[in-house]
């Protein structure tokens, strides 16, 4: 599943690939990819997908914007909201529909395809001035672009919920998924099972630095023309995630895997005691 860094890289790719180009044609292969709102449900599809996308043709795109894992892409005063869902991505191609190609945007020199095997991803049309609200609706500040200071984090995350579980709550801060929440807690030396109301001022301070550091690390490690998803069998660039029984890069202790709210969490029992 794409996390914030993959979505940020997707944003940069769309900007790079469409720079100075004009949209010439929309190739609509799967009308259900066009939704009434930013939704992961194909049942939210609009009835008139082709008609909704048609006004984009003949316009030059602006650089896309991002909030958390949502993208907005303005074509003049008409905007495209983009949700990648579980398997959505944008690739460069030509007029030929790629495997799982849902919507193709044909520019002068390239066709940019929204491909999505599982079909949870979707596109929606909005006036450009509504895009920022659409992207941030129901979500907290962006974990990379608007990082919170320690005292702010302590105010946002209260109660007895485990910190790792709380960090995945997108309404508090947005953009941390299962991988980067675990990695950020390892960086900060905080046990993922620690209750939010048990974190010290110093732990909040360390976490406030670890979150954007981790996301920036992942963006830098993956930036380029191809996105290497860890789940796709590429090399594992992470310190603890997916490294059960391997050595912690900081202290050589054996990394453990635990389950929290039904999701895997990885930690170093030595570095993350408190
Ligand atoms: Zn360690």
Coordinates of C-alpha atoms and ligand atoms in Angstrom, one line a residue:
X1 CA 0.0 0.0 0.0
X2 CA 1.4 3.4 -0.9
X3 CA 2.4 5.5 2.2
X4 CA 3.1 9.2 2.3
X5 CA 6.6 8.9 0.7
X6 CA 5.3 7.0 -2.3
X7 CA 2.5 9.5 -2.8
X8 CA 5.0 12.4 -2.5
X9 CA 7.2 10.7 -5.1
X10 CA 4.1 10.2 -7.3
X11 CA 3.4 13.9 -7.0
X12 CA 6.9 14.8 -8.1
X13 CA 6.7 12.4 -11.0
X14 CA 3.4 13.8 -12.3
X15 CA 4.9 17.3 -12.1
X16 CA 8.1 16.3 -13.9
X17 CA 6.3 14.2 -16.6
X18 CA 3.6 16.8 -17.4
X19 CA 5.7 20.0 -17.2
X20 CA 4.9 22.4 -20.0
X21 CA 2.4 19.9 -21.6
X22 CA -1.2 20.3 -22.6
X23 CA -3.8 17.6 -22.0
X24 CA -5.0 16.4 -25.4
X25 CA -7.3 13.5 -24.6
X26 CA -8.7 11.4 -21.8
X27 CA -8.6 7.6 -22.3
X28 CA -11.3 6.3 -20.0
X29 CA -11.0 2.5 -19.7
X30 CA -12.8 2.1 -16.3
X31 CA -15.5 4.6 -15.6
X32 CA -15.8 3.3 -12.0
X33 CA -12.4 4.9 -11.3
X34 CA -14.2 8.3 -11.4
X35 CA -15.9 8.9 -8.1
X36 CA -18.3 11.4 -6.6
X37 CA -15.7 12.2 -3.9
X38 CA -12.3 11.0 -2.8
X39 CA -13.4 7.5 -2.0
X40 CA -12.0 4.0 -2.0
X41 CA -15.3 2.5 -3.0
X42 CA -16.0 1.7 -6.6
X43 CA -19.7 2.0 -5.6
X44 CA -19.2 5.7 -5.3
X45 CA -18.6 6.0 -9.0
X46 CA -20.3 8.8 -11.0
X47 CA -22.7 7.9 -13.8
X48 CA -21.2 10.3 -16.3
X49 CA -17.4 9.8 -15.9
X50 CA -16.5 10.8 -19.5
X51 CA -18.5 14.0 -19.3
X52 CA -16.9 14.9 -16.0
X53 CA -13.3 14.5 -17.3
X54 CA -13.9 16.1 -20.6
X55 CA -13.4 19.7 -19.5
X56 CA -9.8 18.9 -18.5
X57 CA -8.9 18.5 -22.2
X58 CA -7.0 21.4 -23.8
X59 CA -5.7 22.6 -20.5
X60 CA -2.1 22.7 -19.1
X61 CA -1.7 21.1 -15.6
X62 CA -0.2 22.9 -12.6
X63 CA 2.2 21.1 -10.3
X64 CA 0.1 18.6 -8.2
X65 CA -0.4 19.3 -4.4
X66 CA -0.4 16.7 -1.6
X67 CA -1.9 16.3 1.8
X68 CA -1.1 13.1 3.6
X69 CA -1.8 10.3 1.0
X70 CA -4.2 12.4 -1.1
X71 CA -3.2 14.3 -4.2
X72 CA -4.8 17.3 -6.0
X73 CA -4.0 18.2 -9.6
X74 CA -5.3 21.5 -11.0
X75 CA -5.9 22.0 -14.7
X76 CA -6.7 25.7 -14.7
X77 CA -9.8 26.2 -12.5
X78 CA -10.8 22.5 -12.7
X79 CA -9.0 20.1 -10.4
X80 CA -8.5 16.4 -10.1
X81 CA -8.6 14.8 -6.6
X82 CA -6.6 11.6 -6.5
X83 CA -6.7 8.7 -4.0
X84 CA -4.3 5.9 -4.8
X85 CA -6.1 3.4 -2.6
X86 CA -4.2 0.2 -2.0
X87 CA -2.5 -0.4 -5.3
X88 CA -3.0 2.7 -7.4
X89 CA -0.1 4.4 -9.2
X90 CA 0.7 6.6 -12.1
X91 CA 3.0 5.4 -14.9
X92 CA 4.2 6.7 -18.2
X93 CA 3.1 4.9 -21.3
X94 CA 1.5 5.4 -24.7
X95 CA -2.0 4.9 -26.2
X96 CA -2.0 1.2 -25.4
X97 CA -3.9 0.5 -22.2
X98 CA -1.4 -1.0 -19.7
X99 CA -2.5 -3.9 -17.4
X100 CA -5.0 -2.5 -14.8
X101 CA -4.9 0.8 -16.6
X102 CA -8.1 2.8 -15.5
X103 CA -7.7 6.3 -16.9
X104 CA -5.1 7.6 -19.4
X105 CA -4.2 11.3 -19.7
X106 CA -2.7 11.8 -23.2
X107 CA -0.4 14.8 -23.3
X108 CA 1.6 15.9 -26.4
X109 CA 4.5 13.6 -25.7
X110 CA 3.3 10.9 -23.3
X111 CA 0.3 9.2 -21.9
X112 CA 0.1 9.2 -18.1
X113 CA -1.9 6.2 -16.9
X114 CA -3.7 5.8 -13.6
X115 CA -3.3 2.0 -13.0
X116 CA -4.8 0.2 -10.1
X117 CA -5.1 -3.5 -9.8
X118 CA -7.4 -3.6 -6.7
X119 CA -9.6 -0.7 -7.8
X120 CA -9.8 1.0 -4.4
X121 CA -8.1 4.1 -5.8
X122 CA -10.1 6.8 -7.5
X123 CA -10.3 10.2 -9.1
X124 CA -12.8 13.0 -8.5
X125 CA -13.4 16.3 -10.2
X126 CA -13.7 19.6 -8.2
X127 CA -13.2 23.3 -8.8
X128 CA -9.5 24.0 -8.2
X129 CA -10.2 26.3 -5.2
X130 CA -11.9 23.4 -3.4
X131 CA -9.0 21.0 -3.7
X132 CA -7.1 22.0 -0.5
X133 CA -10.2 21.5 1.6
X134 CA -11.0 18.2 -0.2
X135 CA -7.5 16.8 0.5
X136 CA -7.4 17.8 4.2
X137 CA -11.0 17.0 5.1
X138 CA -11.1 14.9 8.2
X139 CA -7.4 14.8 8.4
X140 CA -4.8 16.3 10.8
X141 CA -1.7 18.3 9.7
X142 CA 0.6 16.6 7.2
X143 CA 3.3 14.7 9.0
X144 CA 6.1 15.7 6.5
X145 CA 5.2 19.2 5.4
X146 CA 3.7 20.5 8.7
X147 CA 5.5 18.6 11.4
X148 CA 4.3 19.1 15.0
X149 CA 6.6 20.1 17.8
X150 CA 6.8 17.9 20.9
X151 CA 4.3 19.8 23.0
X152 CA 1.8 19.9 20.1
X153 CA 2.1 16.1 19.7
X154 CA 1.5 15.7 23.5
X155 CA -1.7 17.8 23.1
X156 CA -2.9 15.8 20.0
X157 CA -2.3 12.3 21.4
X158 CA -3.8 11.8 24.8
X159 CA -5.3 8.9 26.7
X160 CA -4.3 5.3 27.2
X161 CA -4.1 4.3 23.5
X162 CA -0.8 2.8 22.5
X163 CA 1.4 5.3 20.7
X164 CA 1.9 3.2 17.6
X165 CA -1.9 2.7 17.2
X166 CA -2.5 6.4 17.8
X167 CA 0.0 7.5 15.2
X168 CA -2.0 5.6 12.5
X169 CA -5.1 7.8 13.3
X170 CA -5.1 10.1 10.3
X171 CA -7.5 12.5 12.0
X172 CA -4.7 13.4 14.4
X173 CA -1.7 13.7 12.1
X174 CA -1.9 12.5 8.5
X175 CA 0.5 10.5 6.5
X176 CA 2.0 7.9 8.9
X177 CA 1.2 4.3 7.9
X178 CA 2.2 1.0 9.5
X179 CA 5.8 1.0 8.2
X180 CA 6.8 4.6 9.0
X181 CA 5.0 4.7 12.4
X182 CA 7.1 1.7 13.5
X183 CA 10.3 3.2 12.0
X184 CA 9.7 6.6 13.6
X185 CA 9.2 5.0 17.0
X186 CA 12.5 3.1 16.6
X187 CA 14.3 6.3 15.7
X188 CA 12.9 8.0 18.8
X189 CA 13.6 5.0 21.0
X190 CA 10.0 4.6 22.2
X191 CA 8.2 1.3 22.7
X192 CA 5.2 1.1 20.4
X193 CA 3.0 -0.2 23.2
X194 CA 3.6 2.8 25.5
X195 CA 0.4 4.6 26.3
X196 CA 0.1 8.1 24.9
X197 CA -0.4 9.6 28.4
X198 CA 2.8 7.8 29.6
X199 CA 5.2 9.5 27.2
X200 CA 7.6 12.0 28.8
X201 CA 8.3 15.5 27.5
X202 CA 11.6 14.3 26.1
X203 CA 10.0 11.4 24.3
X204 CA 7.5 13.7 22.6
X205 CA 10.4 15.9 21.6
X206 CA 12.3 13.0 20.1
X207 CA 9.2 11.7 18.3
X208 CA 8.5 15.1 16.8
X209 CA 11.9 15.0 15.2
X210 CA 11.8 11.3 14.3
X211 CA 8.5 11.5 12.3
X212 CA 9.6 14.0 9.6
X213 CA 13.1 12.6 9.6
X214 CA 11.8 9.1 8.8
X215 CA 9.4 10.4 6.1
X216 CA 12.1 12.5 4.5
X217 CA 14.5 9.5 4.6
X218 CA 12.0 7.4 2.8
X219 CA 11.3 10.1 0.2
X220 CA 15.1 10.6 -0.4
X221 CA 15.7 6.8 -0.6
X222 CA 13.0 6.2 -3.2
X223 CA 12.9 9.4 -5.3
X224 CA 13.4 8.7 -8.9
X225 CA 11.5 7.5 -12.0
X226 CA 10.6 4.2 -10.5
X227 CA 9.0 3.6 -7.1
X228 CA 10.4 0.5 -5.3
X229 CA 7.7 -0.8 -2.9
X230 CA 9.1 -2.9 -0.1
X231 CA 6.1 -5.3 -0.6
X232 CA 7.1 -5.8 -4.3
X233 CA 10.2 -7.8 -3.3
X234 CA 12.8 -5.0 -3.6
X235 CA 15.6 -4.5 -1.0
X236 CA 14.3 -3.6 2.4
X237 CA 15.5 -0.1 3.2
X238 CA 14.1 -0.1 6.8
X239 CA 15.7 -0.5 10.2
X240 CA 13.1 -2.6 11.9
X241 CA 10.1 -3.1 9.6
X242 CA 10.1 -6.6 8.1
X243 CA 13.3 -7.5 9.9
X244 CA 12.0 -9.9 12.6
X245 CA 14.9 -11.9 14.2
X246 CA 17.5 -9.7 12.4
X247 CA 19.9 -7.4 14.2
X248 CA 19.0 -3.8 15.2
X249 CA 21.3 -1.5 13.2
X250 CA 21.9 0.6 16.3
X251 CA 22.6 -2.0 19.0
X252 CA 22.6 -5.5 17.4
X253 CA 19.8 -6.8 19.6
X254 CA 17.3 -9.1 17.9
X255 CA 14.3 -7.3 16.4
X256 CA 10.9 -8.5 17.5
X257 CA 7.6 -8.6 15.8
X258 CA 4.4 -8.0 17.8
X259 CA 0.8 -7.5 16.9
X260 CA -1.2 -4.3 17.8
X261 CA -4.8 -3.9 16.8
X262 CA -4.3 -6.6 14.2
X263 CA -1.3 -5.0 12.5
X264 CA 2.3 -6.1 12.7
X265 CA 4.7 -3.9 14.6
X266 CA 8.5 -4.3 14.6
X267 CA 10.7 -3.0 17.4
X268 CA 14.1 -3.3 19.0
X269 CA 13.6 -4.5 22.6
X270 CA 16.8 -2.9 23.7
X271 CA 16.5 0.6 22.0
X272 CA 12.8 0.9 22.7
X273 CA 12.4 0.0 26.3
X274 CA 10.5 3.1 27.4
Ligands
LIG1 ZN1 18.5 -1.5 19.1

